[in-house]
Amino acid sequence: MSGDVSELTGIFDLKPNGAERLRKFFKLVDGNLVGAGQVGTLHNMRFVFLDNDTKLLFATAYDGEWDAYIDDFATKIPEMMDYLFGNVEGWPGIASPEVKDFITKYQLQAAAWFVAHPDITVSEATRLKRQDLAVQRFLVELN
Amino acid sequence: MDLFRRLRRRPTLELDDIQAVVLRARPEPYFGSHAILEIGDRAAGQEMLRRLAPRLTSAAGWDEPRPSWPAVAISYQGLVALGVPESSLASFPANFRAGMAARADRLRDTGVNAPKNWEFPFGTSRVHVAVSVYSDNEDDWRREVAEYRRQLHDLPGVNLLSHQDFGATGWNVFGYRDGFSQPLVEGSGAESLPGDGRAIKAGEFVLGYPSETGQPLGMPAPDVLGRNGSYVVFRKYHSHVAAFNKFLYDNGHTEQERELLAAKLVGRWRSGAPLALAPERDDPAIGEDPQRINNFGYADDPRGLRTPVGSHIRRMNPRDSKLEILSDVNIRRIIRRSTSYGDPLPSDRLRDDGASRGLDFIALGARAVDTVEFLQSEWVNSGSFAGLGKEKDPLISRQDKGAYFTVPGSPPRRVHNIQSFNTLLGGEYFFLPSLSAIRWLAG
Ligand code: HEM
């Protein structure tokens, strides 16, 4: 963790045709997972296929501890989570008691990483943008 | 007991196997004790459970008055001391196995709240069994405690490490009525009261039943050990009531201003009446009325003009508030059986009298350990989930220098120099076995 922001990287084995299914899905959403914006702790997230589409590299930066909201995903967006990660070999299901152990097992330690604003969470950035908008409006009205 | 629910429907849970404390409300007034025991050798530990077993009370008829009832809970180290098989020990969740002290980072128990500053026996591996007695009158409480002492005094392999009495009218040492907002548990047979919303799945509170995921949560093995059990999080706080009173005096010139600020910090007046229903002045009649005391949400108050977004009860149960982070409020509910100890300090006392007083925070649930870790890191010691930046819970966080509390309004008021009004003296994670599991553990 760097300040309030953390990173998680993992390489997972894909099921046969897993890459193909995921590619179709990513194409459908134009490679842009805007839906993930509702999570509110995700700074970014990327999916990369490796080794002839047999492996998936997943990397993300988010606020706080990685497992704090896993249980919320399990009841709020279970279909989305299982749709994405169901293509991974051994995925126990987002609602499974084993899911945290599964992720920990495939997690890779980053040797180094950098965050420009380690104290600015996604929620804080939203608040600052809102505040800036108000200041800009005020300045426009003032002039 | 007027504020509490009645049993009105046919229960579908196995109430006669579940410990009473899960569904039985803390009465008003209440008396009792918490004892922490160490199991020196396995045979003595099992003998202790055999002696306690016939005294245990189930949750059957949980709304009928009873002079007293016990609760028996066992820590991970206690399960080890009882000789529970390795395969069974390994089936408990990792954070429970680690114990509360080892989870200090996640719980944000740092600085004065850190385990190295805790009082004995908390934070040591000797905390094995917690036996609590709840009573609705003083005589039965004393009789019951004397009876436990008699049962256990000739068991040399069991050591009493600490004994703490508690008791109050229903109002805590800060002068607030407490302990009444509780989740409605599906299958318990409890009536629904206005404002409850839908019942929460039984598996969120009792192991072995479907939870909010649709499936039962992970449960320790074998079934006889896990089913109808729950977890307990115990955290003993010392309350700095004089500092709290002084904060009100520093920021309020009249009694009325001080009481309004006191209500803004908690989200309720001391009477229990919520700001959501009594925004400008206290209405003690609402605090006495189970039909009204919880009959509110926050959706019509997004900015927190009535109930501050950062107030204690809005943080701990945001109800229908719009949050910045995707969260399922229905999996963060806990059953609270907290107890106050020591005498309240009147609100005009601004100097600490050095007396021991505070609150034993006691949370029950099938995911109580996860939930309290979540609450501590996300909703108590952070403001991100509600767009409040670094602001923390005004009542139970450890405040940094220069901390403040925002009372929303036009313009909002930033109340500076808020202090840590409660410091942690220690705590532990316990498993709350079913009655059949206690017999199984007794061997
Ligand atoms: C010394 C410590 C504490 C004091 C003095 C305190 C005080 C209060 C008071 C006065 C209420 C409102 C009445 C009620 O429903 O009980 C309340 C509610 C609540 N508190 Fe605390 N509390 C303390 C610690 C905690 C802790 C450590 C947690 C959780 C980590 C917590 C969670 C809650 C919850 C969930 C509610 C109910 C909110 C609702 O359903 O609207 N409290 N507390």
XYZ file of C-alpha atoms and ligand atoms in Angstrom:
629
model
C 0.000 0.000 0.000
C 1.256 3.468 -0.832
C -0.670 5.834 1.422
C -4.337 5.058 0.811
C -3.853 3.498 -2.606
C -2.930 -0.177 -3.138
C -2.120 -2.365 -6.107
C -2.959 -5.954 -6.922
C -1.437 -8.020 -9.704
C -2.175 -11.634 -10.509
C -1.609 -14.108 -13.321
C -4.338 -16.703 -13.712
C -4.710 -19.760 -15.956
C -7.531 -19.340 -18.439
C -10.065 -22.037 -19.245
C -10.145 -23.276 -22.849
C -11.710 -20.476 -24.957
C -11.648 -18.219 -21.897
C -9.658 -15.547 -23.715
C -12.032 -15.677 -26.663
C -15.086 -15.187 -24.436
C -13.461 -12.339 -22.568
C -12.361 -10.670 -25.819
C -15.926 -10.754 -27.108
C -17.132 -9.198 -23.895
C -14.460 -6.484 -23.918
C -15.311 -5.724 -27.543
C -18.964 -5.393 -26.634
C -18.095 -2.716 -24.092
C -15.466 -1.220 -26.423
C -12.618 -2.189 -24.108
C -13.986 0.247 -21.581
C -15.271 -1.121 -18.283
C -17.159 2.036 -17.284
C -19.508 -0.079 -15.168
C -16.623 -0.579 -12.764
C -16.934 3.124 -11.952
C -19.821 2.365 -9.622
C -17.464 0.420 -7.348
C -16.016 3.695 -6.104
C -12.653 2.351 -4.907
C -11.123 1.372 -8.264
C -8.563 3.779 -9.744
C -7.854 1.543 -12.712
C -7.932 -2.044 -13.832
C -6.445 -3.910 -16.786
C -6.717 -7.331 -18.354
C -3.861 -8.642 -20.551
C -3.721 -12.041 -22.276
C -0.402 -13.899 -22.094
C 1.164 -17.060 -23.509
C -1.062 -17.628 -26.512
C -4.233 -16.753 -24.648
C -3.653 -19.369 -21.964
C -3.081 -16.918 -19.128
C -4.636 -13.712 -17.887
C -2.702 -10.901 -16.285
C -4.959 -8.822 -14.082
C -3.639 -5.621 -12.544
C -5.467 -2.957 -10.601
C -4.984 0.004 -8.268
C -7.620 0.674 -5.648
C -8.217 2.299 -2.261
C -7.610 0.524 1.031
C -7.322 -3.235 1.440
C -8.107 -5.407 -1.560
C -10.563 -7.672 0.207
C -12.606 -5.045 2.085
C -15.394 -4.999 -0.511
C -15.239 -8.564 -1.855
C -18.313 -9.483 0.188
C -20.190 -6.520 -1.283
C -19.302 -7.680 -4.802
C -20.699 -11.085 -3.846
C -24.170 -9.703 -3.177
C -24.266 -6.524 -5.321
C -22.542 -7.544 -8.579
C -22.099 -11.331 -8.417
C -23.045 -11.922 -12.099
C -20.478 -9.391 -13.318
C -17.700 -10.841 -11.146
C -18.455 -14.457 -12.048
C -18.841 -13.553 -15.725
C -15.362 -12.002 -15.822
C -13.497 -14.433 -13.597
C -15.517 -17.517 -14.442
C -13.175 -17.808 -17.406
C -10.310 -18.442 -15.024
C -9.324 -22.011 -14.128
C -10.344 -22.905 -10.559
C -12.423 -19.747 -9.895
C -14.521 -20.758 -6.861
C -17.257 -18.143 -7.443
C -17.430 -14.690 -5.913
C -19.768 -15.837 -3.112
C -17.585 -18.786 -2.141
C -15.811 -18.682 1.218
C -12.696 -19.752 -0.742
C -12.541 -16.717 -3.009
C -10.127 -14.679 -0.872
C -7.688 -17.589 -0.563
C -7.935 -18.171 -4.300
C -6.950 -14.602 -5.121
C -4.156 -14.570 -2.541
C -2.762 -17.751 -4.080
C -2.319 -16.137 -7.499
C -1.297 -12.694 -6.322
C 2.150 -11.496 -7.429
C 4.158 -9.111 -5.337
C 5.051 -5.899 -7.164
C 8.790 -5.213 -6.848
C 8.114 -1.470 -7.058
C 5.351 0.908 -7.942
C 4.576 4.588 -7.917
C 1.489 6.656 -7.140
C 1.483 10.401 -7.781
C -1.101 11.177 -5.086
C -1.097 8.349 -2.588
C -3.444 10.262 -0.276
C -6.188 10.861 -2.849
C -8.773 8.117 -2.897
C -11.316 7.848 -5.713
C -13.946 9.235 -3.355
C -11.692 12.140 -2.409
C -10.991 12.909 -6.087
C -14.743 13.016 -6.725
C -15.184 15.391 -3.810
C -12.348 17.644 -4.991
C -13.788 17.781 -8.515
C -17.178 18.727 -7.100
C -15.562 21.409 -4.987
C -13.578 22.744 -7.958
C -16.741 22.942 -10.050
C -18.348 25.065 -7.343
C -15.289 27.346 -7.182
C -15.233 27.739 -10.991
C -18.941 28.604 -11.020
C -18.404 31.124 -8.270
C -15.534 32.750 -10.212
C -17.602 32.920 -13.389
C -20.463 34.563 -11.517
C -18.068 36.960 -9.792
C -16.752 38.257 -13.109
C -38.485 -3.758 27.687
C -40.993 -1.676 25.777
C -38.572 -0.663 23.073
C -37.837 -4.171 21.961
C -39.460 -6.538 19.530
C -41.930 -9.267 20.408
C -42.051 -12.797 19.074
C -45.162 -12.749 16.887
C -44.680 -15.291 14.099
C -43.732 -18.943 14.030
C -39.933 -19.123 14.222
C -38.197 -21.249 11.603
C -34.759 -21.166 13.259
C -33.804 -23.923 15.706
C -34.253 -21.580 18.638
C -33.816 -24.298 21.267
C -30.249 -24.929 20.045
C -29.198 -21.265 19.691
C -27.839 -19.358 22.697
C -30.352 -16.931 24.214
C -28.116 -13.877 23.808
C -28.489 -14.007 20.023
C -32.147 -12.999 20.135
C -32.858 -11.963 23.717
C -32.660 -8.162 24.068
C -30.674 -6.522 26.821
C -33.343 -5.444 29.333
C -33.838 -1.984 30.848
C -32.439 -1.712 33.471
C -29.789 -4.441 33.268
C -27.151 -5.988 35.542
C -24.416 -8.496 34.888
C -20.811 -9.588 34.660
C -18.257 -10.662 32.091
C -15.669 -13.211 33.190
C -12.622 -14.237 31.165
C -11.278 -17.723 31.855
C -8.140 -19.593 30.920
C -8.148 -23.336 30.313
C -4.979 -24.752 31.871
C -5.609 -28.327 30.848
C -7.968 -29.933 28.431
C -9.803 -32.204 30.846
C -10.581 -29.306 33.176
C -11.795 -27.219 30.231
C -14.159 -29.968 29.169
C -15.349 -30.457 32.732
C -16.087 -26.735 32.918
C -18.267 -26.951 29.787
C -20.039 -30.001 31.208
C -20.874 -28.025 34.338
C -21.965 -24.944 32.421
C -24.102 -26.861 29.902
C -27.174 -27.426 32.095
C -27.239 -23.707 33.021
C -27.239 -22.491 29.430
C -30.341 -20.818 28.118
C -31.640 -21.172 24.586
C -33.280 -18.531 22.447
C -36.682 -20.265 22.635
C -39.291 -17.817 23.904
C -36.716 -15.055 23.584
C -39.185 -12.239 24.300
C -40.495 -13.644 27.585
C -39.010 -11.959 30.654
C -36.333 -13.999 32.444
C -34.441 -13.122 35.585
C -31.055 -13.972 34.084
C -29.292 -15.831 31.311
C -25.680 -16.640 30.507
C -23.668 -16.480 27.298
C -20.620 -18.675 26.763
C -18.156 -17.888 24.000
C -14.800 -19.440 23.134
C -11.773 -17.852 21.454
C -9.597 -19.644 18.933
C -6.962 -20.214 21.623
C -9.750 -21.610 23.780
C -10.704 -24.113 21.065
C -7.055 -25.130 20.859
C -6.888 -25.545 24.656
C -10.009 -27.716 24.500
C -8.221 -30.054 22.123
C -10.488 -29.473 19.142
C -9.106 -31.570 16.228
C -6.773 -29.836 13.797
C -9.105 -30.357 10.811
C -11.805 -28.538 12.730
C -9.509 -25.705 13.886
C -8.420 -25.162 10.293
C -12.045 -24.714 9.221
C -12.378 -21.423 11.151
C -11.741 -18.168 9.251
C -8.188 -16.791 9.269
C -8.964 -13.503 11.053
C -10.782 -15.325 13.852
C -7.844 -17.697 14.235
C -5.380 -14.813 14.371
C -7.301 -13.111 17.188
C -8.129 -9.454 17.685
C -4.669 -8.226 18.735
C -3.051 -9.673 15.616
C -5.639 -7.834 13.517
C -4.821 -4.411 15.000
C -3.745 -2.999 11.623
C -7.022 -3.923 9.993
C -9.014 -2.690 12.992
C -7.029 0.565 13.018
C -6.198 -0.115 16.675
C -3.111 2.071 16.774
C -1.566 4.618 19.162
C -3.287 4.521 22.565
C -5.618 1.838 21.225
C -2.784 -0.529 20.256
C -2.708 -3.995 21.877
C 0.498 -3.185 23.751
C -1.520 -0.702 25.819
C -4.402 -3.078 26.567
C -5.329 -4.199 30.058
C -4.737 -7.797 31.134
C -5.707 -10.380 29.983
C -6.625 -8.912 26.574
C -4.116 -9.366 23.781
C -2.539 -12.423 25.443
C -3.105 -15.966 24.222
C -4.604 -16.838 27.627
C -8.079 -15.443 26.865
C -9.957 -18.703 26.230
C -13.544 -18.510 27.375
C -15.867 -15.589 28.059
C -18.812 -16.221 30.339
C -21.314 -13.382 30.597
C -24.370 -13.174 32.787
C -27.193 -10.780 31.853
C -29.921 -10.071 34.424
C -32.945 -7.830 34.734
C -32.529 -7.411 38.497
C -29.715 -7.166 40.980
C -30.590 -10.119 43.224
C -30.766 -12.687 40.461
C -27.568 -11.365 38.965
C -25.685 -11.800 42.265
C -27.207 -15.220 42.877
C -26.350 -16.388 39.378
C -22.741 -15.177 39.562
C -22.298 -16.830 42.983
C -23.593 -20.062 41.471
C -21.015 -19.943 38.628
C -18.262 -19.307 41.138
C -19.397 -22.313 43.149
C -19.419 -24.496 40.025
C -15.942 -23.504 38.944
C -13.968 -22.859 42.131
C -12.821 -26.464 42.573
C -11.543 -26.797 38.995
C -7.807 -26.156 39.358
C -7.194 -26.370 35.601
C -9.423 -23.355 34.921
C -8.254 -19.859 35.918
C -10.392 -16.785 36.277
C -8.305 -14.056 34.620
C -10.713 -11.143 34.914
C -14.171 -10.364 36.192
C -15.984 -7.188 35.237
C -19.408 -6.141 36.448
C -21.689 -4.036 34.299
C -25.074 -2.470 34.609
C -27.118 0.565 33.681
C -30.611 1.868 33.304
C -30.477 1.634 29.515
C -28.661 4.949 29.217
C -24.866 4.739 28.761
C -22.135 6.692 30.590
C -22.425 9.596 28.118
C -26.122 9.818 28.966
C -27.534 8.359 25.714
C -30.131 5.647 25.564
C -28.507 2.808 23.610
C -28.723 -0.731 22.316
C -32.147 -0.543 20.720
C -31.583 -0.280 16.969
C -31.197 -3.913 15.942
C -31.600 -5.815 12.682
C -34.764 -7.827 12.047
C -33.622 -11.466 11.776
C -35.552 -13.604 9.288
C -36.902 -16.799 10.825
C -36.590 -15.531 14.403
C -40.331 -14.971 14.633
C -39.779 -11.316 15.484
C -42.404 -8.777 14.568
C -41.321 -6.141 12.117
C -41.362 -2.584 13.426
C -41.830 0.543 11.307
C -38.546 1.451 9.624
C -37.074 -2.049 9.717
C -37.248 -2.615 5.995
C -37.135 -6.235 4.928
C -35.865 -8.904 7.320
C -32.169 -9.768 7.001
C -31.448 -13.403 6.080
C -30.889 -15.589 9.132
C -27.528 -16.828 7.826
C -26.072 -13.360 8.419
C -26.458 -13.976 12.156
C -26.676 -17.726 12.731
C -24.451 -20.250 10.942
C -26.070 -22.906 8.803
C -28.888 -20.875 7.225
C -28.992 -19.006 3.900
C -27.273 -15.618 4.091
C -27.730 -12.523 1.930
C -25.677 -14.262 -0.792
C -28.430 -16.888 -1.045
C -26.051 -19.529 0.377
C -25.018 -20.226 3.967
C -21.710 -18.559 4.840
C -18.626 -20.685 5.442
C -19.073 -22.659 8.648
C -16.659 -24.504 10.938
C -16.642 -28.291 10.700
C -18.102 -30.645 11.755
C -21.716 -29.533 11.384
C -22.523 -30.120 15.038
C -19.846 -27.552 15.943
C -20.801 -24.918 13.373
C -24.557 -25.065 12.922
C -26.635 -22.660 15.054
C -23.441 -20.954 16.196
C -22.336 -17.375 15.667
C -19.348 -15.109 16.330
C -18.886 -12.445 18.987
C -16.633 -9.423 18.833
C -15.894 -8.043 22.295
C -14.220 -4.613 22.647
C -13.893 -2.916 26.012
C -13.748 0.892 25.849
C -12.905 3.478 28.468
C -15.055 6.584 27.981
C -13.669 10.104 28.406
C -16.961 11.700 29.319
C -15.420 14.876 30.809
C -13.551 15.501 27.544
C -16.813 14.953 25.661
C -18.653 17.396 27.945
C -15.868 19.953 27.538
C -16.032 19.634 23.755
C -19.741 20.485 23.971
C -19.060 23.461 26.267
C -16.246 24.751 24.023
C -18.595 24.723 21.065
C -21.988 25.549 22.515
C -22.900 28.582 24.605
C -26.302 27.503 25.798
C -27.690 24.200 26.996
C -29.756 24.066 23.821
C -26.724 24.548 21.549
C -24.758 21.925 23.441
C -27.550 19.357 23.275
C -28.035 19.976 19.559
C -24.314 19.398 18.958
C -24.453 16.271 21.156
C -27.301 15.010 18.964
C -25.450 15.896 15.746
C -22.458 13.768 16.813
C -24.573 10.675 17.408
C -27.546 11.249 15.067
C -29.918 10.904 18.016
C -30.773 12.961 21.077
C -29.851 11.442 24.407
C -33.467 10.287 24.722
C -32.986 8.078 21.659
C -35.188 10.275 19.450
C -33.526 10.457 16.003
C -32.616 13.795 14.421
C -34.302 12.484 11.295
C -37.676 12.793 13.083
C -36.810 15.501 15.618
C -34.376 17.768 13.771
C -34.481 20.873 15.935
C -35.323 19.857 19.465
C -35.571 16.657 21.428
C -38.865 14.810 21.472
C -38.460 12.247 24.279
C -41.842 10.680 23.430
C -40.284 9.334 20.204
C -37.460 7.839 22.288
C -40.077 5.849 24.208
C -42.011 4.680 21.175
C -40.885 1.493 19.378
C -43.214 2.389 16.497
C -41.318 5.613 15.830
C -37.779 5.357 17.223
C -36.418 3.650 14.087
C -38.981 4.738 11.560
C -36.738 6.792 9.297
C -34.201 6.689 6.478
C -31.747 9.188 5.085
C -32.676 9.281 1.377
C -34.618 12.516 1.905
C -31.604 14.088 3.633
C -28.724 13.496 1.200
C -26.633 16.409 2.493
C -27.139 15.517 6.119
C -28.903 18.747 7.062
C -30.853 16.877 9.713
C -28.668 13.834 10.440
C -25.017 14.594 9.633
C -23.581 12.134 7.139
C -20.670 11.660 9.553
C -22.724 11.101 12.726
C -22.226 7.811 14.598
C -25.512 6.111 13.708
C -25.499 7.226 10.065
C -21.981 5.832 9.665
C -22.721 2.571 11.466
C -25.952 1.943 9.566
C -26.264 4.243 6.541
C -29.717 2.753 5.800
C -30.775 4.162 2.414
C -28.071 6.863 2.136
C -26.401 7.162 -1.255
C -22.776 6.081 -0.745
C -19.636 6.868 -2.748
C -18.503 3.243 -2.681
C -20.495 0.221 -3.829
C -21.604 -1.341 -0.551
C -24.296 -3.735 0.595
C -25.616 -2.338 3.862
C -27.550 -5.553 4.529
C -24.362 -7.576 5.034
C -22.963 -5.055 7.532
C -25.639 -5.411 10.179
C -24.739 -6.687 13.626
C -26.713 -7.654 16.681
C -25.422 -5.520 19.570
C -25.453 -6.710 23.163
C -23.134 -3.997 24.490
C -23.009 -3.280 28.206
C -22.085 -0.128 30.126
C -19.935 -0.170 33.235
C -19.150 2.517 35.800
C -21.274 5.519 36.724
C -22.373 8.078 34.149
C -20.717 11.486 34.527
C -23.259 14.343 34.477
C -23.055 16.594 31.425
C -21.884 19.651 33.400
C -18.738 17.914 34.731
C -15.778 19.098 32.730
C -12.963 17.602 34.747
C -12.020 13.942 34.656
C -12.610 12.290 38.033
C -10.338 9.361 37.194
C -13.171 6.851 37.623
C -13.376 3.712 35.550
C -16.357 3.925 33.179
C -17.163 2.953 29.647
C -18.763 0.437 27.379
C -18.128 -3.180 26.457
C -19.004 -3.186 22.778
C -20.410 -6.625 21.950
C -21.349 -7.516 18.380
C -22.882 -10.821 17.264
C -23.229 -12.256 13.806
C -22.202 -15.013 11.435
C -19.725 -12.530 9.928
C -19.256 -10.351 12.997
C -15.455 -10.564 12.777
C -15.402 -9.473 9.122
C -18.067 -6.862 9.749
C -16.352 -5.171 12.679
C -13.055 -5.166 10.761
C -14.921 -3.595 7.852
C -16.689 -1.042 10.040
C -13.466 -0.058 11.785
C -11.479 0.432 8.571
C -14.142 1.757 6.201
C -16.906 3.467 8.171
C -15.315 4.461 11.522
C -11.774 5.532 10.662
C -12.331 6.797 7.120
C -14.765 9.205 5.517
C -14.312 8.041 1.911
C -17.484 5.961 1.755
C -19.575 9.056 2.449
C -17.455 11.654 0.632
C -16.122 13.004 3.919
C -12.410 12.713 3.169
C -10.387 11.985 6.279
C -13.112 12.785 8.782
C -13.742 9.923 11.245
C -16.527 8.689 13.506
C -16.979 11.412 16.149
C -17.632 8.963 18.988
C -15.391 5.921 18.615
C -12.396 6.753 16.387
C -8.924 7.668 17.467
C -8.793 11.309 16.373
C -5.598 12.855 15.013
C -4.384 16.299 16.020
C -6.443 18.974 14.311
C -9.394 16.666 13.674
C -12.854 18.179 13.134
C -16.483 17.217 12.734
C -18.681 18.736 10.051
C -22.250 19.734 10.839
C -23.829 20.166 7.399
C -25.877 23.344 6.864
C -25.781 26.583 4.892
C -23.015 27.266 5.566
C -21.688 24.016 6.995
C -20.092 24.282 10.403
C -16.720 22.740 11.024
C -16.370 21.969 14.734
C -12.679 21.834 15.513
C -10.542 20.033 18.016
C -12.632 16.903 18.375
C -10.920 14.405 20.710
C -10.895 10.636 21.036
C -13.833 10.171 23.378
C -13.384 6.407 23.784
C -10.141 4.483 24.046
C -9.850 0.763 23.638
C -8.795 -1.251 26.702
C -8.765 -4.571 24.890
C -10.878 -7.162 23.197
C -11.068 -10.527 21.513
C -12.862 -12.527 18.842
C -15.002 -15.389 20.132
C -17.056 -18.188 18.645
C -20.533 -18.495 20.148
C -21.327 -22.221 19.941
C -24.822 -23.683 19.826
C -25.968 -25.647 22.853
C -25.276 -28.944 21.067
C -21.807 -27.684 20.087
C -21.040 -26.942 23.752
C -21.953 -30.535 24.599
C -19.803 -31.756 21.689
C -16.873 -29.642 22.899
C -17.345 -30.975 26.435
C -16.517 -34.407 24.996
C -17.923 3.472 23.565
C -18.340 3.135 22.420
C -19.711 3.399 21.819
C -20.732 4.226 22.218
C -20.767 5.159 23.408
C -21.811 4.052 21.259
C -23.033 4.717 21.308
C -24.095 4.486 20.459
C -25.411 5.096 20.567
C -25.824 6.119 21.616
C -26.189 4.595 19.577
C -27.657 4.940 19.242
C -28.642 4.065 19.928
C -28.619 2.604 19.586
O -29.293 2.130 18.653
O -27.872 1.883 20.286
C -25.361 3.666 18.837
C -25.794 2.948 17.735
C -24.988 2.097 17.010
N -23.642 1.858 17.211
Fe -22.506 2.565 18.712
N -21.419 3.162 20.308
C -20.151 2.735 20.618
C -19.371 1.848 19.922
C -19.718 1.285 18.720
C -18.861 0.457 17.921
C -17.394 0.109 18.246
C -19.582 0.094 16.831
C -19.185 -0.768 15.648
C -17.959 -1.008 15.249
C -20.910 0.653 16.981
C -21.963 0.444 16.120
C -23.241 0.944 16.280
C -24.370 0.567 15.441
C -24.365 -0.454 14.301
C -25.464 1.295 15.900
C -26.906 1.252 15.346
C -27.079 2.225 14.222
C -28.457 2.126 13.612
O -28.939 1.008 13.417
O -29.036 3.170 13.298
N -20.943 1.387 18.123
N -24.095 3.620 19.375
